[in-house]
Amino acid sequence: MSGDVAVLGAGMHPWGKWGRSFVRYGTAAARAALADAGLGWQDIDSVVGAATVRGGYPGHVAGATFAQALGWQGARVTSVYAACASGAQALNTARAQILAGMADAVLVLGADAAPKGFFAPAGGDRPDDPDWLRFRVLGATNPAYFALYARRRMALYGDTAEDFAQVKVKNAAAGAANPHARYRTAVSAEDVAASPVVAEPLRLLDICATSDGAAALVLSGMDFARRHGVRDPVRIRAVSTASPHYPRTVLDLPDIATDSAAAVEPSPEAFRASIARAAYEESGTGPEDLSLAEVYDLSTALELQWYEDLGLCGAGEAAKLLREGATALGGRLPVNPSGGLASFGEAVPAQAIAQVCELTWQLRGQAGDRQVREARAGITANQGLFGHGSSVIAVR
């Protein structure tokens, strides 16, 4: 049996701050994906919903909530939560169901109505929760963590605030051409430098916002796709859902201390690099085969780190790759041609699905003014709290 599954449909609800229910966003994205697939809601055997804590209380559990909103028709329902990697975990669950023969066509869906401002912990005392601890004990908000990582790159590799600003400039130019993006205005390095400092050295335009939005995919087996007249679909070839190795000597949110290396030698490979490696191994491809990448740019500095973790360049060479224009639209290997989170903001359960939507449109040649020339293979990279790594490779 082939390990590939077909992407028959991709759909999104535009991202922004709309003040409505996440269910409304999700059903709009689902209907768009079904229309793109040329399928009706009755053709779907299974719904896998990527969940968010804010929508995870009884009565709003993603898979069943969306199935009910679309109209009960007997489909299998599954809900998945893996923080920011929820969408990729949902996609992986759908793929497993298809390859196991449990479903022919699966709707994968994530949507969020995010709070205003930066994310904060839920209320109550939870001293066993590392995310609660890093907020309450260390005072490490998300922007503080992003800034510490930026400072680390500056100290190790000589990256500058000007390099970080150019990531925003690049992504804003791509986002300006994306009708689904929240921010569709080009910015200059001077605009970034003039924005308020949030957590030094990062400014407001270096850090992604929180957003409302939704994304959906319709996946199927290859035989089902052929029966429906789709001879050359975009195919999901690998989904990595790696977790870290002990000990960890570089902090990753929400941790507030490194593991001890006194008894165990550190792994030669960092966590994020292991996420991409697992996807490359499963797909039988490597960085040299890629046409584009969609990465998790919570901050401009973190996008640069992904260049190295994906093997697009060596350690410390990300800023050089950026300066050469290799990762911009029209460059050798565009990164975040969608505009990335810099242009969308975070709608947590939807963002890893949105990355695969972008790969789908790019590999079909349907990305309009942001189209990557002769796109044949793409990778996504995303990281959720608590060791949830995710990477998806799609090909055509």
XYZ file of C-alpha atoms in Angstrom:
396
model
C 0.000 0.000 0.000
C 1.291 3.452 -0.905
C 1.941 5.732 2.046
C 0.740 8.744 0.052
C -2.664 10.316 0.571
C -4.214 12.823 -1.814
C -5.164 16.393 -1.002
C -8.445 16.807 -2.860
C -9.476 20.131 -1.385
C -8.110 23.109 0.528
C -10.082 25.988 2.003
C -9.692 28.854 4.429
C -11.672 31.552 6.169
C -9.730 34.854 5.947
C -7.801 35.626 9.119
C -8.304 38.750 11.203
C -10.235 39.865 14.264
C -13.830 39.233 13.357
C -15.468 38.850 16.784
C -17.453 35.751 15.842
C -17.508 32.103 16.914
C -14.721 29.778 15.807
C -17.479 27.428 14.609
C -18.536 29.970 11.997
C -14.984 30.302 10.708
C -14.483 26.550 10.632
C -17.648 25.733 8.728
C -16.801 28.389 6.120
C -13.334 26.852 5.634
C -14.852 23.358 5.465
C -17.335 24.338 2.776
C -14.558 25.970 0.773
C -12.431 22.813 0.991
C -15.371 20.588 -0.007
C -16.136 22.815 -2.990
C -12.473 22.747 -4.001
C -12.549 18.933 -3.800
C -15.739 18.684 -5.808
C -17.314 16.632 -3.025
C -20.457 17.015 -0.985
C -20.618 16.889 2.795
C -22.335 13.506 2.512
C -19.193 12.109 0.797
C -17.089 12.600 3.938
C -16.522 9.501 6.068
C -14.601 11.128 8.905
C -14.028 14.556 10.447
C -10.828 15.249 12.369
C -10.963 18.539 14.243
C -7.908 20.314 15.609
C -8.911 21.630 19.022
C -7.986 24.616 21.139
C -8.282 24.893 24.908
C -10.547 27.911 24.497
C -12.986 25.792 22.455
C -12.378 22.515 24.282
C -15.039 22.559 26.950
C -17.993 20.123 26.742
C -20.235 21.013 23.812
C -17.364 22.540 21.843
C -15.062 19.608 21.073
C -13.696 20.285 17.630
C -14.524 17.176 15.585
C -18.101 16.796 16.812
C -18.728 20.544 16.925
C -17.902 20.942 13.242
C -19.778 17.779 12.237
C -22.864 19.071 14.022
C -22.529 22.532 12.464
C -22.278 21.017 8.983
C -25.215 18.678 9.706
C -25.043 15.283 11.390
C -24.599 12.623 8.697
C -22.980 9.760 10.608
C -19.302 10.522 9.933
C -16.647 9.293 12.339
C -15.444 12.192 14.509
C -12.075 12.747 16.175
C -10.671 15.715 18.099
C -6.954 16.357 18.464
C -5.082 18.764 20.732
C -1.341 19.400 20.464
C -1.160 23.170 21.048
C 0.247 24.898 17.943
C 0.910 21.528 16.286
C -2.748 20.476 16.591
C -3.410 20.891 12.880
C -0.552 18.625 11.827
C -1.571 16.019 14.398
C -5.116 16.173 13.010
C -3.774 15.705 9.489
C -1.690 12.748 10.636
C -4.745 11.176 12.293
C -6.704 11.573 9.064
C -3.890 10.030 7.042
C -3.725 7.049 9.415
C -7.464 6.475 9.085
C -7.229 6.515 5.284
C -4.205 4.195 5.108
C -5.822 1.829 7.611
C -8.918 1.552 5.419
C -11.151 3.204 8.010
C -12.227 6.059 5.710
C -12.072 7.033 2.041
C -12.419 10.805 2.404
C -11.618 12.785 5.540
C -12.217 16.443 6.391
C -9.419 17.950 8.497
C -10.370 21.219 10.125
C -9.048 23.780 12.598
C -10.444 27.157 13.656
C -9.923 29.663 16.438
C -11.269 32.901 17.852
C -8.185 34.101 19.703
C -8.119 36.576 22.586
C -6.784 40.058 21.996
C -3.116 40.622 22.756
C -0.474 38.039 23.531
C -1.456 34.639 24.878
C -1.687 34.260 28.662
C -2.215 31.152 30.813
C -5.710 30.039 31.694
C -6.902 30.986 35.173
C -6.333 28.954 38.308
C -3.304 27.486 40.064
C -1.621 24.557 38.305
C 1.832 24.028 39.862
C 2.331 20.782 37.892
C 1.755 22.557 34.559
C 5.072 23.740 33.027
C 3.277 26.375 30.947
C 1.632 27.864 34.048
C 4.993 27.773 35.840
C 6.914 29.626 33.168
C 4.360 32.456 33.260
C 3.850 32.626 37.030
C 7.273 31.701 38.375
C 9.629 32.970 35.690
C 7.447 35.671 34.159
C 8.381 34.355 30.708
C 5.640 35.510 28.383
C 5.818 34.341 24.782
C 7.536 37.556 23.566
C 10.118 37.237 26.353
C 10.959 33.735 25.165
C 11.164 34.881 21.553
C 13.528 37.654 22.602
C 15.807 35.285 24.522
C 16.086 33.129 21.405
C 16.861 36.216 19.299
C 19.598 37.218 21.753
C 21.034 33.718 21.542
C 21.317 33.984 17.756
C 22.929 37.406 18.059
C 25.493 36.085 20.529
C 26.285 32.851 18.680
C 26.110 33.898 15.046
C 26.208 37.676 14.876
C 22.638 38.086 13.635
C 21.407 41.661 13.910
C 18.146 43.469 14.512
C 18.373 44.537 10.876
C 18.439 40.872 9.806
C 15.333 40.182 11.861
C 13.583 43.186 10.297
C 14.299 41.864 6.798
C 12.388 38.665 7.639
C 9.324 40.805 8.338
C 9.872 42.824 5.164
C 10.058 39.604 3.123
C 6.972 38.033 4.675
C 4.903 41.205 4.518
C 5.626 41.444 0.772
C 4.333 37.896 0.306
C 1.339 38.439 2.582
C 0.313 41.495 0.586
C -0.428 39.094 -2.290
C -2.460 36.635 -0.174
C -6.227 37.248 -0.015
C -6.527 35.096 3.131
C -3.922 37.053 5.133
C -4.860 39.454 7.906
C -2.085 41.967 7.178
C -1.802 42.802 3.485
C 0.439 45.838 3.517
C 4.118 45.847 2.609
C 6.455 47.222 5.290
C 10.000 48.534 5.241
C 12.899 47.906 7.585
C 12.367 51.466 8.807
C 8.765 50.606 9.712
C 9.991 47.673 11.790
C 12.632 49.811 13.513
C 10.015 52.476 14.318
C 7.573 50.021 15.914
C 7.538 49.780 19.738
C 9.971 47.526 21.574
C 8.091 44.559 23.061
C 10.947 42.424 24.400
C 14.378 43.703 23.433
C 15.690 43.214 20.741
C 12.296 42.386 19.220
C 9.825 45.059 18.232
C 6.110 44.828 17.639
C 6.529 44.062 13.933
C 9.006 41.270 14.747
C 6.337 39.274 16.608
C 3.179 37.672 15.217
C -0.260 38.682 16.431
C -3.130 36.501 17.672
C -5.931 36.074 15.144
C -9.284 34.562 14.314
C -9.235 32.217 11.354
C -9.742 28.726 9.989
C -8.269 26.262 7.520
C -9.505 22.944 6.173
C -8.318 20.090 3.952
C -10.101 17.181 2.308
C -7.844 14.120 2.152
C -8.453 10.785 0.461
C -6.749 7.603 -0.584
C -5.150 7.538 -4.026
C -7.727 5.063 -5.389
C -10.594 7.288 -4.226
C -8.955 10.283 -5.930
C -8.620 8.393 -9.225
C -12.244 7.227 -9.057
C -13.242 10.877 -8.772
C -11.192 11.874 -11.794
C -8.181 13.353 -9.993
C -5.157 11.808 -11.719
C -2.330 13.963 -10.395
C -3.259 15.299 -6.959
C -1.006 16.953 -4.454
C 0.096 14.129 -2.178
C 1.038 14.089 1.486
C 4.201 12.021 1.542
C 5.319 12.424 5.153
C 4.043 13.727 8.473
C 6.539 13.966 11.308
C 5.259 14.294 14.891
C 8.587 14.007 16.695
C 9.227 14.646 20.386
C 12.482 15.762 22.065
C 15.370 13.625 23.293
C 16.709 13.716 26.841
C 18.715 15.665 27.846
C 17.808 18.997 26.271
C 20.500 21.618 26.604
C 18.717 24.403 24.703
C 15.522 25.744 26.247
C 12.255 25.412 24.383
C 9.064 27.037 25.594
C 7.502 26.307 28.102
C 10.552 24.844 29.875
C 12.289 27.013 32.447
C 15.429 24.888 32.934
C 17.579 22.633 30.809
C 17.833 18.904 31.486
C 20.956 17.693 33.244
C 23.641 16.311 30.941
C 25.640 14.960 33.893
C 24.520 11.362 33.378
C 23.522 11.302 29.706
C 25.376 12.781 26.762
C 23.338 15.387 24.875
C 21.860 14.329 21.561
C 23.948 15.557 18.621
C 20.722 16.802 17.030
C 18.475 19.578 18.324
C 14.749 18.970 18.742
C 13.608 21.105 15.810
C 16.203 19.556 13.513
C 14.915 16.093 14.483
C 11.393 17.083 13.390
C 12.531 17.808 9.845
C 14.875 14.806 9.700
C 12.024 12.429 10.516
C 9.936 13.912 7.697
C 12.826 13.678 5.235
C 13.463 10.050 6.163
C 9.824 9.060 5.810
C 9.422 10.803 2.453
C 12.753 9.765 0.953
C 13.513 13.398 0.153
C 15.939 15.983 1.451
C 16.358 19.750 1.583
C 17.821 19.684 -1.931
C 14.475 18.425 -3.288
C 12.369 21.276 -1.896
C 10.745 24.063 -3.874
C 9.409 25.991 -0.874
C 8.920 25.865 2.889
C 6.244 27.139 5.258
C 7.658 27.612 8.752
C 6.404 28.697 12.136
C 7.555 32.318 12.359
C 6.306 33.277 15.806
C 9.073 35.848 15.602
C 11.420 36.980 12.867
C 14.396 35.437 14.670
C 12.660 32.079 14.987
C 12.120 31.948 11.226
C 15.887 32.200 10.754
C 16.374 29.306 13.167
C 14.066 27.137 11.067
C 16.280 27.647 7.992
C 19.040 25.830 9.826
C 16.790 23.242 11.467
C 15.335 22.299 8.073
C 18.812 21.875 6.645
C 18.441 24.732 4.171
C 21.836 25.979 5.330
C 24.431 25.285 7.989
C 24.372 26.503 11.592
C 24.822 30.251 11.743
C 24.225 30.723 8.005
C 20.530 31.653 8.050
C 21.047 35.405 7.952
C 23.390 35.002 4.977
C 20.713 32.999 3.139
C 18.199 35.747 3.884
C 20.537 38.548 2.769
C 21.151 36.758 -0.529
C 17.406 36.789 -1.224
C 17.279 32.987 -1.452
C 14.202 32.726 0.819
C 12.188 35.559 -0.743
C 9.602 35.198 -3.498
C 11.609 34.692 -6.678
C 14.548 33.300 -4.690
C 16.076 29.863 -4.861
C 13.878 28.444 -2.075
C 11.108 30.752 -0.879
C 10.204 30.433 2.793
C 6.724 31.488 3.891
C 5.416 32.521 0.470
C 2.003 32.678 2.169
C 3.274 35.573 4.270
C 3.639 33.325 7.327
C 2.353 34.112 10.791
C 3.825 37.577 10.281
C 0.935 38.214 7.867
C -1.690 35.917 9.392
C -1.183 35.890 13.159
C -1.820 32.832 15.300
C -5.115 30.964 15.083
C -3.634 28.053 16.983
C -5.477 24.914 15.796
C -5.654 26.190 12.212
C -2.097 27.283 11.492
C -0.447 23.931 10.690
C -3.398 23.134 8.395
C -3.070 26.552 6.760
C 0.563 25.762 5.989
C -0.508 22.650 4.064
C -3.202 24.665 2.260
C -0.425 26.943 1.011
C 1.683 23.984 -0.121
C -1.363 22.640 -1.961
C -2.046 25.856 -3.842
C 1.630 26.317 -4.654
C 2.066 22.757 -5.941
C -1.059 23.131 -8.076
C 0.187 26.442 -9.487
C -2.792 28.312 -7.998
C -0.998 30.821 -5.744
C -1.385 33.867 -7.986
C 1.135 36.665 -7.520
C 2.968 34.722 -4.824
C 3.405 31.597 -6.975
C 6.712 29.756 -6.622
C 7.972 28.822 -10.075
C 7.757 25.110 -10.963
C 6.929 24.076 -7.387
C 7.163 20.295 -6.990
C 7.801 19.645 -3.294
C 7.282 21.608 -0.101
C 7.767 21.215 3.625
C 6.050 22.694 6.658
C 7.513 23.083 10.129
C 5.575 23.817 13.272
C 6.116 23.360 16.998
C 3.562 23.075 19.774
C 4.064 23.308 23.513
C 5.089 20.242 25.526
C 7.256 18.570 22.879
C 4.796 18.548 19.983
C 6.911 18.831 16.853
C 5.362 18.617 13.415
C 6.485 18.699 9.809
C 4.589 17.797 6.640
C 6.064 17.109 3.205
C 3.783 17.413 0.184
C 4.729 16.635 -3.413
C 3.284 16.634 -6.881
